[in-house]
PDB file of C-alpha atoms in Angstrom:
ATOM      1  CA  MET S   1      10.305 174.079 174.513  1.00  0.00           C
ATOM      2  CA  ILE S   2      13.646 173.590 172.774  1.00  0.00           C
ATOM      3  CA  SER S   3      15.273 170.207 173.237  1.00  0.00           C
ATOM      4  CA  CYS S   4      18.915 169.442 173.578  1.00  0.00           C
ATOM      5  CA  GLY S   5      20.137 167.894 170.321  1.00  0.00           C
ATOM      6  CA  GLY S   6      21.391 164.767 172.081  1.00  0.00           C
ATOM      7  CA  ILE S   7      18.042 164.093 173.695  1.00  0.00           C
ATOM      8  CA  ASP S   8      16.187 164.633 170.432  1.00  0.00           C
ATOM      9  CA  SER S   9      18.526 162.464 168.378  1.00  0.00           C
ATOM     10  CA  ASP S  10      18.501 159.675 170.997  1.00  0.00           C
ATOM     11  CA  ALA S  11      14.697 159.765 171.163  1.00  0.00           C
ATOM     12  CA  LYS S  12      14.360 159.675 167.390  1.00  0.00           C
ATOM     13  CA  LYS S  13      16.877 156.827 167.038  1.00  0.00           C
ATOM     14  CA  ALA S  14      15.241 154.808 169.842  1.00  0.00           C
ATOM     15  CA  ALA S  15      11.836 155.256 168.187  1.00  0.00           C
ATOM     16  CA  GLU S  16      13.201 154.191 164.801  1.00  0.00           C
ATOM     17  CA  LEU S  17      14.820 151.122 166.350  1.00  0.00           C
ATOM     18  CA  THR S  18      11.640 150.227 168.247  1.00  0.00           C
ATOM     19  CA  ASN S  19       9.551 150.363 165.086  1.00  0.00           C
ATOM     20  CA  GLN S  20      12.207 148.488 163.125  1.00  0.00           C
ATOM     21  CA  SER S  21      12.177 145.764 165.777  1.00  0.00           C
ATOM     22  CA  ILE S  22       8.402 145.455 165.453  1.00  0.00           C
ATOM     23  CA  ARG S  23       8.657 145.144 161.659  1.00  0.00           C
ATOM     24  CA  GLN S  24      11.373 142.510 162.013  1.00  0.00           C
ATOM     25  CA  SER S  25       9.195 140.527 164.426  1.00  0.00           C
ATOM     26  CA  VAL S  26       6.286 140.624 162.005  1.00  0.00           C
ATOM     27  CA  ASP S  27       8.638 139.358 159.290  1.00  0.00           C
ATOM     28  CA  LEU S  28       9.775 136.593 161.691  1.00  0.00           C
ATOM     29  CA  GLU S  29      13.333 137.937 161.766  1.00  0.00           C
ATOM     30  CA  LEU S  30      13.420 137.230 165.467  1.00  0.00           C
ATOM     31  CA  GLU S  31      17.170 137.349 166.117  1.00  0.00           C
ATOM     32  CA  LYS S  32      17.466 140.669 164.280  1.00  0.00           C
ATOM     33  CA  SER S  33      14.407 141.940 166.114  1.00  0.00           C
ATOM     34  CA  GLN S  34      15.912 141.084 169.488  1.00  0.00           C
ATOM     35  CA  LYS S  35      19.209 142.833 168.684  1.00  0.00           C
ATOM     36  CA  THR S  36      17.377 145.905 167.400  1.00  0.00           C
ATOM     37  CA  TYR S  37      15.147 145.956 170.486  1.00  0.00           C
ATOM     38  CA  HIS S  38      18.187 145.859 172.782  1.00  0.00           C
ATOM     39  CA  LYS S  39      19.752 148.809 170.930  1.00  0.00           C
ATOM     40  CA  ALA S  40      16.550 150.803 171.448  1.00  0.00           C
ATOM     41  CA  GLN S  41      16.419 149.836 175.112  1.00  0.00           C
ATOM     42  CA  ALA S  42      20.025 150.942 175.638  1.00  0.00           C
ATOM     43  CA  LEU S  43      19.121 154.436 174.423  1.00  0.00           C
ATOM     44  CA  ILE S  44      16.005 154.480 176.601  1.00  0.00           C
ATOM     45  CA  GLU S  45      17.923 153.299 179.680  1.00  0.00           C
ATOM     46  CA  LYS S  46      20.513 156.038 179.110  1.00  0.00           C
ATOM     47  CA  HIS S  47      17.848 158.632 179.951  1.00  0.00           C
ATOM     48  CA  LYS S  48      15.818 156.791 182.617  1.00  0.00           C
ATOM     49  CA  ASN S  49      16.151 158.176 186.125  1.00  0.00           C
ATOM     50  CA  THR S  50      17.822 161.341 184.851  1.00  0.00           C
ATOM     51  CA  LYS S  51      16.671 164.920 184.547  1.00  0.00           C
ATOM     52  CA  THR S  52      16.324 164.353 180.777  1.00  0.00           C
ATOM     53  CA  TRP S  53      13.777 161.526 181.134  1.00  0.00           C
ATOM     54  CA  ASN S  54      10.538 163.476 180.765  1.00  0.00           C
ATOM     55  CA  GLU S  55      11.685 165.310 177.647  1.00  0.00           C
ATOM     56  CA  PHE S  56      13.254 162.184 176.153  1.00  0.00           C
ATOM     57  CA  ASN S  57      10.133 160.102 176.816  1.00  0.00           C
ATOM     58  CA  ARG S  58       7.839 162.745 175.305  1.00  0.00           C
ATOM     59  CA  LEU S  59       9.957 162.948 172.141  1.00  0.00           C
ATOM     60  CA  TYR S  60      10.400 159.168 171.939  1.00  0.00           C
ATOM     61  CA  LYS S  61       6.641 158.570 172.036  1.00  0.00           C
ATOM     62  CA  MET S  62       6.030 161.313 169.478  1.00  0.00           C
ATOM     63  CA  TYR S  63       8.584 159.903 167.007  1.00  0.00           C
ATOM     64  CA  ARG S  64       7.518 156.302 167.629  1.00  0.00           C
ATOM     65  CA  ASP S  65       3.848 157.047 167.035  1.00  0.00           C
ATOM     66  CA  GLN S  66       4.596 159.324 164.073  1.00  0.00           C
ATOM     67  CA  GLU S  67       6.483 156.553 162.292  1.00  0.00           C
ATOM     68  CA  LYS S  68       3.883 153.906 163.179  1.00  0.00           C
ATOM     69  CA  ALA S  69       1.177 156.088 161.641  1.00  0.00           C
ATOM     70  CA  SER S  70       3.081 156.262 158.357  1.00  0.00           C
ATOM     71  CA  LEU S  71       3.570 152.477 158.061  1.00  0.00           C
TER      72      LEU S  71
END
C-alpha cells in the first residue's frame, strides 16, 4: 500500500517527537518534554477521526517502535 506523502511525513514526525519527549522526560527536561509531547499530539489529532487515521496510526506505530528499538 502506498501512503500519501503528508500522512507518512506526519506519522514519522509525530513518532520522532514522541520518542524525543520520552528521552527528555528521562533526562528530567520536563518542560521541554511537555512541549515536545504537545507537538506530537497536534500531529496525531490532525488525523484522528478522519479517513487517514488507520494509515497514519499504522505508520506512526511503526516509526515510533523502529526508533525505540534503535535507542
